[in-house]
Every structure is written in C-alpha cells, then in structure tokens.
Amino acid sequence: MEFKMAQAAAEVPPKGGFSFDLCRRNEMLSNKGVPPPSFRKTGTTIVGLIFQDGVILGADTRATEGPIVCDKNCEKIHYMAPNIYCCGAGTAADTKAVTDMVSSQLQLHRYHTGRESRVVTALTLLKYHLFNYQGYFQAALVLGGVDANGPHLHTIYPHGSTDTLPLATMGSGSLAAMAVFESKYHEGLTKAEGINLVCEAICSGIFNDLGIGSNVDVCVITKGHKEYLRNHQLPNPRTYVNSKGFSFPKKTEVLLTRVTPLEEKVEVIEGGDAMEE
Amino acid sequence: MDSNQAKQHNLLGSEAASERTLYPYVTGSSVVAIKYKDGILMAADMGGSYGSTLRYKSVERVKPIGKHSILGASGEISDFQEILRSLDELILYDNMWDDGNSLGPKEVHSYLTRMMYNRRNKFNPLWNSLILGGVKNGQKYLGMVSMIGVNFEDNHVATGFGNHLARPILRDEWHENLSFEDGVKLLEKCMRVLLYRDRSAVNKLQIAKITEEGVTISQPYALKTFWGFAAFENPTVGAEGSW
C-alpha cells in the first residue's frame, strides 16, 4: 500500500516556482573551488513621486556585477503600457523579465477589453508573480502611471507585498533618496518642481552610495501624455586629459539615421469610445 | 600561570562564562554633528532601546569632556558610561598636573581611538560609535571613532542610521561659516528625517554646542512633525484593494 502511494506521488509534476534540485550539486561545486557566476545587479536608486497632474519616475543608470560596474548607462525605467511605466531594482534579469512579461499580459488584456490599462492591473499581475516565487525573484519595483482613476504610484517588494504611496524610493540608495524626499516634499508640486526633486533624490543616491552612479533618467506621465527623458541629467561627465577631447579620423560617412523603438507599436483603435467604467 | 591559561581557554573555548561583549543590550540610536562658524553643534535623541522596546527615554547621550570637547555616543549605553568613566580619570589626571595646559579634542579623540582599537583587538569591543567635537585655541575639531577603531575627521559626521539618512543632506547643504541658527536648523532637518524613518528614534532631543567660551547642552525638546499629507491620508483612493 505504501509502495504504491510513493509511486503515485513521484509521478505528479512539480507545480511551478523554482526547482531546487541542483542546490546540492552547486554546493559541492563551490566546495571544490568552482565559484558560482555572479549576478548582474542594479544596485540602484529608483524613485517615484505623485505631483499635481500625474506621476514622475526617476532612476539612475548604473548596473553592477559584484564590485564592477558592468553597464554605465543601462535603462531602469521599463515600459509597461502607454500610460504605465515601471522602475526596477535588484537583479537586472529579474526586473526585465517580470516587467516584460506583465507588459505583454497587459497588451493582451487591452486587446481583450478594448480599454486603456489600469495601474492596479499591472500591480496585481506583478504581485502575484513575485509572491509565487516567494522572494527568490529579486525584483523590487516602483510602478507608476495615470489611468481613468487618476495618477497612481506603487512600490512592490521582492516577496510580493505592495505599498501605495505619494512618494516612493527603492534600491540601495533608497535611504539617501528618501532623506531628500522627506526634507523637501510638500503638497501641490508643479511638474518642474517635481522633476527637480526627483533629480535631486537620484543625485543624492548617486553621490552617497557606491551601487549607484552615472546618469539620471526621468519619466513624467500625465493624463494622455508621457515624456521619457532618457539621461535627463549627466552629473558624471567623462573628462579627458586633453582639453579638446578625442576626435577620430573620418572613415565612413553616415547618410541616414533611423531609430525604430522595438517596445512600443502604434495601435490602431477601430473606433468606439473609450469607456470610463 | 595556571589561572592565566584557564582564562585564555575561557576566551577562546567554552560557552559557559563569556566575559566578552557579544551583542549590545541597551542601545542609543544615531548622533549627528556639524562644524559651524563658532564651533561644533551636536544633536542626539534621548532614547535608550532595549531591543525593540523603547525602555529609557531620558538618556543623555552627549556629554562634555574637560573644557574643550563634547562626546556623543550611539550603541551600548553601559559601554558609553564606561568610556565616560575612563575619560573622567584621564581629565582628572591631566588637571592634577596643574600646568596650565589642558587636553583638547584632538588628544581626546586619539585616546578614544587607541582605547577602542585595543578593546577590539582583544575581541571584547566597546560597542559604541563615538563622535568627539571641540574647539581649542580657535581650532575646531570634529572626529568619529567606530567600535572597531576606525577613526576619521570631517566637517560633518553621523553614526548609525544617520550615516545613511543624514549625511546625504549634510553633504548637500553644509557649508563653511554656518551661523548658529542655520546650523541648528540643518541639524533639526536631519533629526526630523531620522525621526520619520528610523524606528529606534524618539522625539526628544538635545542639541549641544561647544565654542571657545564653553559648552551648552540644551534642554530636551521635541521637533514639530507633519503627518497630515492629504495623499498619505487616503493613499488608495482610486486603487481599491491595494494598500
């Protein structure tokens, strides 16, 4: 009787989440002197702020692999929907994978319902996914957007809990950025003041934390409009010994430059009104 | 000879009677200090936490040392009291020389560094982060010593959580020749952020000032805080179900 039960249990496939089968083998390998590959992390400051008409998101651009800066100008503000953007801190692969996945799910949902995506939809999809993986998915996110119910800003922690706040900071520089926010935030910020405050918070992270550096990216989302200000501030310019900088001899002439963004596509809406409810 | 060896055995081996500091019990949270035009300003709250309980609410964590210095400490309160006792002895012996010379902040800082580093080498640290500030002969001095003996001197220092929350603000907004009022405002700004964001902070603080003339430690007072942001009062309006 027991033998049969054991066999039946072995046949059921594992139900999702990570499989930890290789952990023992990994431990054995590292005991034998084979170091595990290091993760590309985004030791980061990401911030979000709700102002009068919408949401402002900000992020730095440094990606680290242990003690080395592996990408000096990476993008941490990810596209989710035309009216929703998400900043990600933690393991770079995890943040990119989860935001891409939820972005596709939102797109399908938009086709299905014929309406603009809501921020709480993205929030719930992200939350479910992260909770499912019990914190092993190391992505800490700041999700912001403007939908039919107004501007929203949420923070999502790697274990799946969320916060709904008017100001949010995540990442290793979150304390430095929060210090700036706490001392300078007031109600009724205008767009210019908001962008300024976000930049100051990121710069505070850049100059006071080692996992953060390079440039400041800002994304402003308002009703029906968004501005993605890539490299809005460059407080760490490259300095050259020669005051004239470098100049390479001319080789090939550039005749035409065309940049096609891969993530967003123009959507054709076949008439009908956008309903509020 | 035998008893010495037995004691050494105790230090390295048995769990039974540990005579080394392993963890702190009653702790003080951060201290923040800056140089200003006439001297040093140092602020610390008056809380002594016993783990996660706020046990003592009137602990003075900033004390004057001799004529020229003030010492602020975070970490284990009993170790701070022990340090005060050693420094008291040091100042006393210095006064007994009666030679018109007195120990200044640089000297006291050096003494503290040696003491902390020595204890750390014996694996029995004094579990404190100390800030030593003072003025002697017109020279302002502000230094810090950690529990493992790391020491340095700077225009603005902080311990504990203050390093993460207060120093970014100070790096941005500190400048030479701050007036007394501006210095106090800057310190209060830092202490307010700490109050909002450090769970072991108490809203009862003292600010100590030391100048060429002497030491003044203010009466304990509370900072004004603002919790009434409209957006915080109803954050999930429009996002029903989230929190």
XYZ file of C-alpha atoms in Angstrom:
520
model
C 0.000 0.000 0.000
C 2.780 2.456 0.974
C 4.859 1.474 -2.040
C 2.008 2.259 -4.422
C 1.382 5.654 -2.768
C 5.050 6.597 -3.112
C 4.947 5.791 -6.812
C 1.837 7.903 -7.345
C 3.481 10.865 -5.566
C 6.583 10.603 -7.771
C 4.507 10.851 -10.977
C 2.934 14.263 -10.216
C 4.982 17.043 -11.899
C 6.280 19.930 -9.734
C 3.851 22.806 -9.582
C 5.734 25.927 -10.584
C 8.094 28.126 -8.608
C 11.798 27.320 -8.656
C 13.095 23.790 -8.529
C 15.915 23.421 -6.005
C 17.191 20.097 -7.322
C 20.594 21.389 -8.303
C 21.378 23.106 -4.972
C 23.338 20.200 -3.564
C 25.388 19.915 -6.713
C 26.090 23.658 -6.659
C 27.257 23.435 -3.074
C 29.546 20.553 -3.957
C 30.974 22.525 -6.863
C 31.697 25.608 -4.784
C 33.344 23.444 -2.135
C 35.608 22.103 -4.864
C 36.611 25.638 -5.768
C 34.331 26.399 -8.723
C 32.857 29.835 -7.978
C 29.246 30.405 -8.959
C 28.639 33.024 -11.672
C 27.821 36.436 -10.207
C 24.576 38.209 -10.905
C 24.259 41.400 -12.782
C 22.515 43.553 -10.223
C 21.223 47.031 -10.456
C 22.356 48.414 -7.072
C 20.091 51.274 -7.527
C 18.074 54.251 -6.640
C 14.619 54.316 -8.134
C 12.124 56.928 -7.019
C 8.574 57.884 -7.780
C 6.570 60.959 -6.938
C 2.951 61.979 -7.441
C 2.542 65.621 -8.338
C -0.460 67.753 -9.267
C -1.288 66.216 -12.629
C 0.448 62.858 -12.682
C 3.426 60.731 -11.752
C 7.160 61.283 -12.111
C 9.501 58.306 -12.037
C 13.270 58.576 -11.742
C 16.171 56.146 -11.832
C 19.952 56.075 -12.059
C 21.761 54.171 -14.844
C 24.451 52.014 -13.245
C 24.389 48.214 -13.379
C 26.896 46.342 -11.190
C 28.263 42.818 -11.238
C 29.689 42.394 -7.776
C 32.239 45.198 -7.389
C 32.435 46.048 -11.087
C 30.232 48.445 -12.995
C 29.184 46.394 -15.974
C 26.844 48.875 -17.637
C 27.355 52.608 -17.194
C 24.175 53.622 -18.929
C 21.516 50.969 -18.594
C 17.771 51.615 -18.681
C 15.936 51.000 -15.465
C 12.619 52.592 -16.359
C 10.714 49.885 -18.207
C 7.711 50.301 -20.437
C 4.567 48.541 -19.256
C 1.763 50.270 -21.145
C 1.438 53.609 -22.933
C 0.288 55.114 -19.651
C 2.257 52.971 -17.182
C 5.993 52.738 -16.569
C 7.872 50.662 -14.006
C 11.318 51.200 -12.484
C 13.177 48.093 -11.348
C 15.867 47.471 -8.738
C 17.548 44.184 -7.840
C 18.728 41.511 -10.241
C 18.604 43.033 -13.728
C 17.360 39.857 -15.402
C 14.538 39.506 -12.906
C 13.283 43.076 -13.245
C 13.444 42.980 -17.038
C 11.789 39.579 -17.289
C 8.947 40.362 -14.934
C 8.189 43.783 -16.427
C 8.316 42.394 -19.978
C 6.035 39.545 -19.062
C 3.463 41.747 -17.356
C 3.700 44.256 -20.201
C 2.718 41.508 -22.677
C -0.085 40.365 -20.398
C -1.362 43.943 -20.226
C -1.259 44.219 -24.010
C -3.354 41.066 -24.378
C -5.728 42.387 -21.737
C -6.062 45.637 -23.663
C -6.984 43.730 -26.809
C -9.445 41.680 -24.825
C -11.195 44.583 -23.118
C -10.649 47.399 -25.616
C -9.720 49.824 -22.857
C -6.673 51.593 -21.504
C -4.763 49.532 -18.917
C -5.090 50.393 -15.251
C -2.202 50.614 -12.859
C -3.852 48.279 -10.345
C -3.983 45.608 -13.057
C -0.244 45.802 -13.549
C 0.189 45.885 -9.779
C -1.835 42.741 -9.213
C -0.149 40.813 -12.043
C 3.310 41.722 -10.730
C 2.343 40.971 -7.145
C 1.001 37.510 -7.942
C 4.075 36.574 -9.901
C 6.532 37.711 -7.243
C 4.636 36.103 -4.385
C 4.502 32.856 -6.290
C 8.291 32.752 -6.295
C 8.457 33.507 -2.557
C 11.083 36.239 -2.852
C 13.537 34.267 -4.973
C 12.663 36.580 -7.845
C 14.764 39.509 -6.695
C 12.899 42.399 -8.200
C 11.935 45.498 -6.230
C 9.768 47.749 -8.374
C 8.311 51.223 -8.398
C 5.222 51.203 -10.591
C 3.614 54.443 -11.688
C 1.017 55.527 -14.189
C -2.067 57.569 -14.904
C -5.319 55.847 -15.797
C -9.036 56.533 -15.694
C -8.930 56.766 -11.889
C -6.125 59.296 -11.728
C -2.390 59.079 -11.044
C -1.116 56.079 -9.071
C 2.220 55.142 -7.583
C 3.024 51.772 -6.010
C 6.087 50.033 -4.646
C 6.386 46.265 -4.981
C 8.798 44.316 -2.791
C 10.517 41.082 -3.878
C 8.294 38.934 -1.682
C 5.157 40.295 -3.241
C 3.927 42.922 -0.781
C 2.968 46.338 -2.091
C 2.602 49.891 -0.861
C 0.540 52.706 -2.288
C 2.255 55.976 -1.581
C 2.641 59.505 -2.938
C 6.410 59.190 -2.721
C 8.447 56.039 -3.068
C 12.095 55.058 -3.161
C 13.632 51.602 -3.641
C 17.092 50.148 -4.052
C 20.340 50.507 -2.137
C 20.161 54.271 -2.381
C 16.606 54.431 -1.134
C 17.686 55.891 2.214
C 19.683 58.706 0.659
C 16.838 59.474 -1.750
C 14.216 59.251 0.981
C 16.211 61.695 3.117
C 15.925 64.222 0.289
C 12.233 63.497 -0.220
C 11.366 63.748 3.458
C 13.070 67.080 3.826
C 11.834 68.705 0.615
C 8.448 67.221 -0.311
C 5.348 69.352 0.033
C 1.874 69.175 -1.414
C 0.908 70.729 -4.702
C 4.210 70.257 -6.518
C 4.298 71.530 -10.077
C 5.851 69.495 -12.857
C 9.113 71.464 -12.859
C 9.439 71.242 -9.060
C 8.641 67.546 -9.193
C 11.278 66.798 -11.829
C 13.771 68.848 -9.844
C 13.030 66.972 -6.637
C 13.282 63.599 -8.367
C 16.632 64.561 -9.896
C 17.910 65.736 -6.518
C 16.870 62.485 -4.904
C 18.629 60.402 -7.564
C 21.727 62.586 -7.380
C 21.739 62.123 -3.614
C 21.830 58.390 -4.276
C 24.490 58.775 -6.976
C 26.873 60.724 -4.793
C 26.269 58.950 -1.497
C 26.060 55.281 -2.460
C 28.525 53.133 -4.328
C 25.979 50.949 -6.091
C 24.545 53.935 -7.886
C 26.046 56.242 -10.416
C 26.264 57.696 -13.865
C 23.194 59.473 -15.121
C 19.635 60.298 -14.158
C 16.650 59.030 -16.162
C 13.265 60.646 -15.629
C 9.829 59.686 -16.882
C 6.835 62.025 -16.492
C 3.383 60.526 -17.014
C 0.285 62.680 -17.152
C -3.216 62.104 -18.457
C -2.885 61.089 -22.076
C 0.753 62.129 -22.335
C 4.144 60.861 -21.284
C 7.713 62.131 -21.509
C 10.557 59.681 -21.244
C 13.587 61.859 -20.524
C 16.439 59.451 -21.050
C 19.650 60.811 -19.489
C 17.901 63.929 -18.285
C 20.941 64.822 -16.197
C 24.522 63.774 -16.727
C 26.240 64.707 -13.463
C 29.229 62.426 -14.136
C 30.637 63.522 -17.477
C 33.684 61.816 -18.863
C 36.702 64.074 -18.511
C 39.622 63.849 -20.877
C 43.243 64.708 -20.188
C 43.382 66.635 -23.442
C 41.036 69.600 -23.196
C 39.892 69.150 -26.783
C 38.753 65.576 -26.129
C 39.106 62.816 -28.668
C 38.482 63.033 -32.364
C 38.716 60.073 -34.657
C 39.713 60.421 -38.302
C 36.732 60.385 -40.639
C 36.093 56.978 -42.161
C 32.568 56.178 -43.294
C 30.024 58.874 -43.894
C 26.655 58.479 -42.233
C 23.950 59.047 -44.835
C 20.821 58.191 -42.895
C 19.969 57.534 -39.241
C 16.634 55.992 -38.328
C 15.774 54.753 -34.861
C 12.904 52.297 -34.525
C 11.781 51.686 -30.923
C 11.084 47.984 -30.523
C 8.875 48.025 -27.472
C 6.029 50.306 -28.394
C 3.992 49.913 -31.512
C 1.400 52.268 -32.894
C -2.025 50.856 -32.090
C -4.943 51.237 -34.409
C -8.142 51.594 -32.414
C -11.157 50.712 -34.520
C -13.448 53.472 -33.436
C -15.776 53.181 -30.453
C -15.452 55.362 -27.351
C -13.074 54.663 -24.509
C -15.490 53.868 -21.714
C -14.766 55.035 -18.159
C -16.026 52.008 -16.315
C 50.338 30.908 35.485
C 47.647 28.235 35.626
C 44.817 30.695 36.176
C 46.051 32.755 33.206
C 45.907 29.768 30.937
C 42.473 28.848 32.233
C 41.261 32.384 31.489
C 42.641 32.207 27.940
C 40.853 28.919 27.449
C 37.658 30.609 28.525
C 38.108 33.398 25.990
C 38.519 31.052 23.073
C 36.656 27.925 24.007
C 33.834 27.431 26.426
C 30.406 28.942 26.092
C 29.782 28.818 29.819
C 31.072 32.131 31.178
C 31.604 34.669 28.425
C 33.393 37.772 29.591
C 33.359 39.477 26.226
C 30.763 41.778 24.745
C 28.885 39.719 22.186
C 25.868 41.877 21.471
C 24.577 45.211 22.664
C 21.588 45.312 25.003
C 20.505 48.860 25.735
C 21.294 50.926 22.682
C 21.112 54.549 21.658
C 20.339 55.464 18.059
C 22.099 57.992 15.850
C 24.099 61.102 16.715
C 24.670 63.878 14.145
C 27.266 66.637 14.438
C 28.488 69.545 12.296
C 31.124 72.242 12.421
C 29.727 75.744 12.304
C 31.129 79.245 12.451
C 31.975 79.352 16.154
C 32.470 75.669 16.966
C 30.638 72.377 16.925
C 26.943 71.509 17.105
C 25.917 68.009 18.057
C 22.427 66.533 18.261
C 21.227 63.255 19.729
C 17.877 61.985 20.852
C 17.323 60.742 24.365
C 16.160 57.214 23.753
C 17.668 54.009 25.100
C 16.139 50.980 23.409
C 16.184 47.513 24.902
C 15.945 45.505 21.712
C 12.737 46.668 20.108
C 11.301 48.213 23.294
C 11.876 51.867 23.989
C 12.944 51.333 27.569
C 14.591 54.570 28.623
C 13.503 57.946 27.373
C 15.826 60.303 29.205
C 19.279 59.029 28.377
C 21.748 61.850 27.860
C 23.949 60.717 25.045
C 26.001 63.908 24.679
C 28.389 64.824 27.493
C 31.089 67.464 27.956
C 34.659 66.215 28.344
C 37.110 68.534 30.018
C 36.996 72.154 28.950
C 37.298 71.768 25.242
C 35.278 68.798 23.995
C 31.903 67.115 23.841
C 31.351 63.413 23.267
C 28.277 61.863 21.735
C 27.740 58.129 21.512
C 25.400 55.651 19.920
C 25.322 51.946 20.673
C 25.549 50.205 24.028
C 24.789 52.659 26.832
C 26.717 50.790 29.502
C 29.866 50.900 27.368
C 29.319 54.627 26.920
C 29.168 55.062 30.665
C 32.385 53.070 30.985
C 34.066 55.317 28.412
C 32.892 58.389 30.333
C 34.447 56.967 33.475
C 37.818 56.378 31.749
C 37.744 59.845 30.249
C 36.892 61.307 33.627
C 40.003 59.669 35.039
C 42.049 60.946 32.113
C 40.880 64.529 32.598
C 41.389 64.266 36.335
C 44.995 63.197 35.990
C 45.541 65.942 33.470
C 44.128 68.521 35.869
C 46.352 67.231 38.651
C 49.400 68.305 36.681
C 48.072 71.832 37.077
C 50.395 73.089 34.375
C 48.008 75.453 32.618
C 47.645 73.052 29.709
C 44.522 71.046 29.147
C 43.590 68.147 26.873
C 41.996 69.321 23.651
C 39.634 67.472 21.309
C 42.447 66.069 19.135
C 44.083 64.456 22.115
C 40.858 63.022 23.496
C 39.996 61.684 20.054
C 43.356 59.983 19.813
C 42.911 58.460 23.270
C 39.470 57.152 22.345
C 40.765 55.653 19.097
C 43.519 53.788 20.914
C 41.086 52.574 23.560
C 38.512 51.320 21.044
C 41.067 49.661 18.811
C 42.759 47.979 21.756
C 39.476 46.536 23.006
C 38.642 45.342 19.506
C 41.958 43.521 19.295
C 41.081 41.635 22.460
C 37.768 40.609 20.872
C 35.972 42.478 23.607
C 34.808 45.710 21.983
C 33.110 48.691 23.497
C 30.001 48.578 21.387
C 29.775 52.271 20.502
C 30.168 54.709 17.658
C 31.558 57.868 19.179
C 31.582 61.437 17.932
C 34.075 63.780 19.504
C 33.903 67.501 18.809
C 35.571 70.522 20.312
C 37.346 73.862 19.973
C 40.771 74.699 21.331
C 42.756 77.837 20.598
C 40.330 78.757 17.854
C 40.766 75.435 16.065
C 37.565 73.478 15.518
C 37.791 69.693 15.514
C 35.182 67.053 14.763
C 36.019 63.373 14.635
C 34.438 59.971 14.844
C 35.550 56.576 16.201
C 33.699 53.360 15.476
C 33.606 50.253 17.632
C 36.386 48.586 15.686
C 38.652 51.589 15.922
C 38.029 53.221 12.527
C 38.528 56.932 13.034
C 38.425 59.973 10.849
C 37.873 63.683 10.976
C 35.398 65.620 8.889
C 33.203 68.713 8.746
C 30.065 66.726 9.456
C 29.699 63.257 10.929
C 26.910 60.932 11.926
C 26.598 57.499 13.492
C 24.334 54.560 12.791
C 21.348 55.328 10.641
C 22.441 58.935 10.479
C 25.133 57.835 8.049
C 22.518 56.811 5.532
C 19.834 59.402 6.147
C 21.600 62.491 7.485
C 24.945 62.550 5.671
C 23.435 62.920 2.160
C 21.589 66.004 3.405
C 24.706 67.359 5.104
C 26.862 66.757 2.043
C 24.432 68.800 0.020
C 23.644 71.603 2.412
C 26.593 72.077 4.755
C 28.917 74.944 4.047
C 31.641 76.807 5.901
C 30.634 79.503 8.367
C 27.128 78.398 9.122
C 25.564 80.662 11.699
C 24.235 79.159 14.901
C 20.602 79.404 13.793
C 21.333 77.880 10.374
C 23.363 75.111 11.979
C 20.556 74.243 14.364
C 18.047 74.302 11.507
C 20.217 71.951 9.477
C 20.637 69.562 12.399
C 16.919 69.649 13.101
C 16.239 68.825 9.470
C 18.448 65.753 9.757
C 16.944 64.711 13.093
C 13.449 65.106 11.671
C 14.203 62.751 8.750
C 15.694 60.308 11.257
C 12.583 60.596 13.386
C 10.382 59.794 10.396
C 12.433 56.933 9.085
C 14.427 55.302 11.927
C 12.342 53.070 14.115
C 14.562 53.489 17.159
C 14.375 57.273 17.170
C 12.492 59.237 19.835
C 11.041 62.704 19.517
C 13.006 64.137 22.410
C 16.369 65.532 21.567
C 19.165 67.629 22.916
C 21.465 69.841 20.923
C 24.899 70.551 22.355
C 27.038 73.476 21.351
C 30.711 73.932 22.057
C 32.639 77.097 21.303
C 35.792 78.708 22.606
C 33.719 80.034 25.508
C 32.437 76.665 26.679
C 29.774 74.014 26.434
C 25.994 74.442 26.396
C 23.714 71.457 26.265
C 20.131 72.431 25.560
C 17.135 71.253 27.498
C 15.349 68.294 25.917
C 12.737 69.338 23.387
C 10.586 67.822 20.666
C 10.574 68.509 16.942
C 7.469 69.545 15.087
C 6.423 66.831 12.705
C 3.863 66.843 9.971
C 1.877 63.736 9.233
C -1.095 65.309 7.523
C -0.273 64.988 3.838
C -3.575 64.548 2.024
C -2.090 61.921 -0.225
C -0.973 59.858 2.761
C -4.336 60.069 4.470
C -6.124 58.325 1.679
C -3.488 56.679 -0.454
C -5.649 54.022 -2.048
C -8.390 56.254 -3.362
C -8.804 55.111 -6.929
C -6.794 51.941 -6.361
C -9.266 49.953 -4.333
C -7.911 46.791 -2.834
C -4.256 47.803 -2.694
C -2.642 49.075 0.482
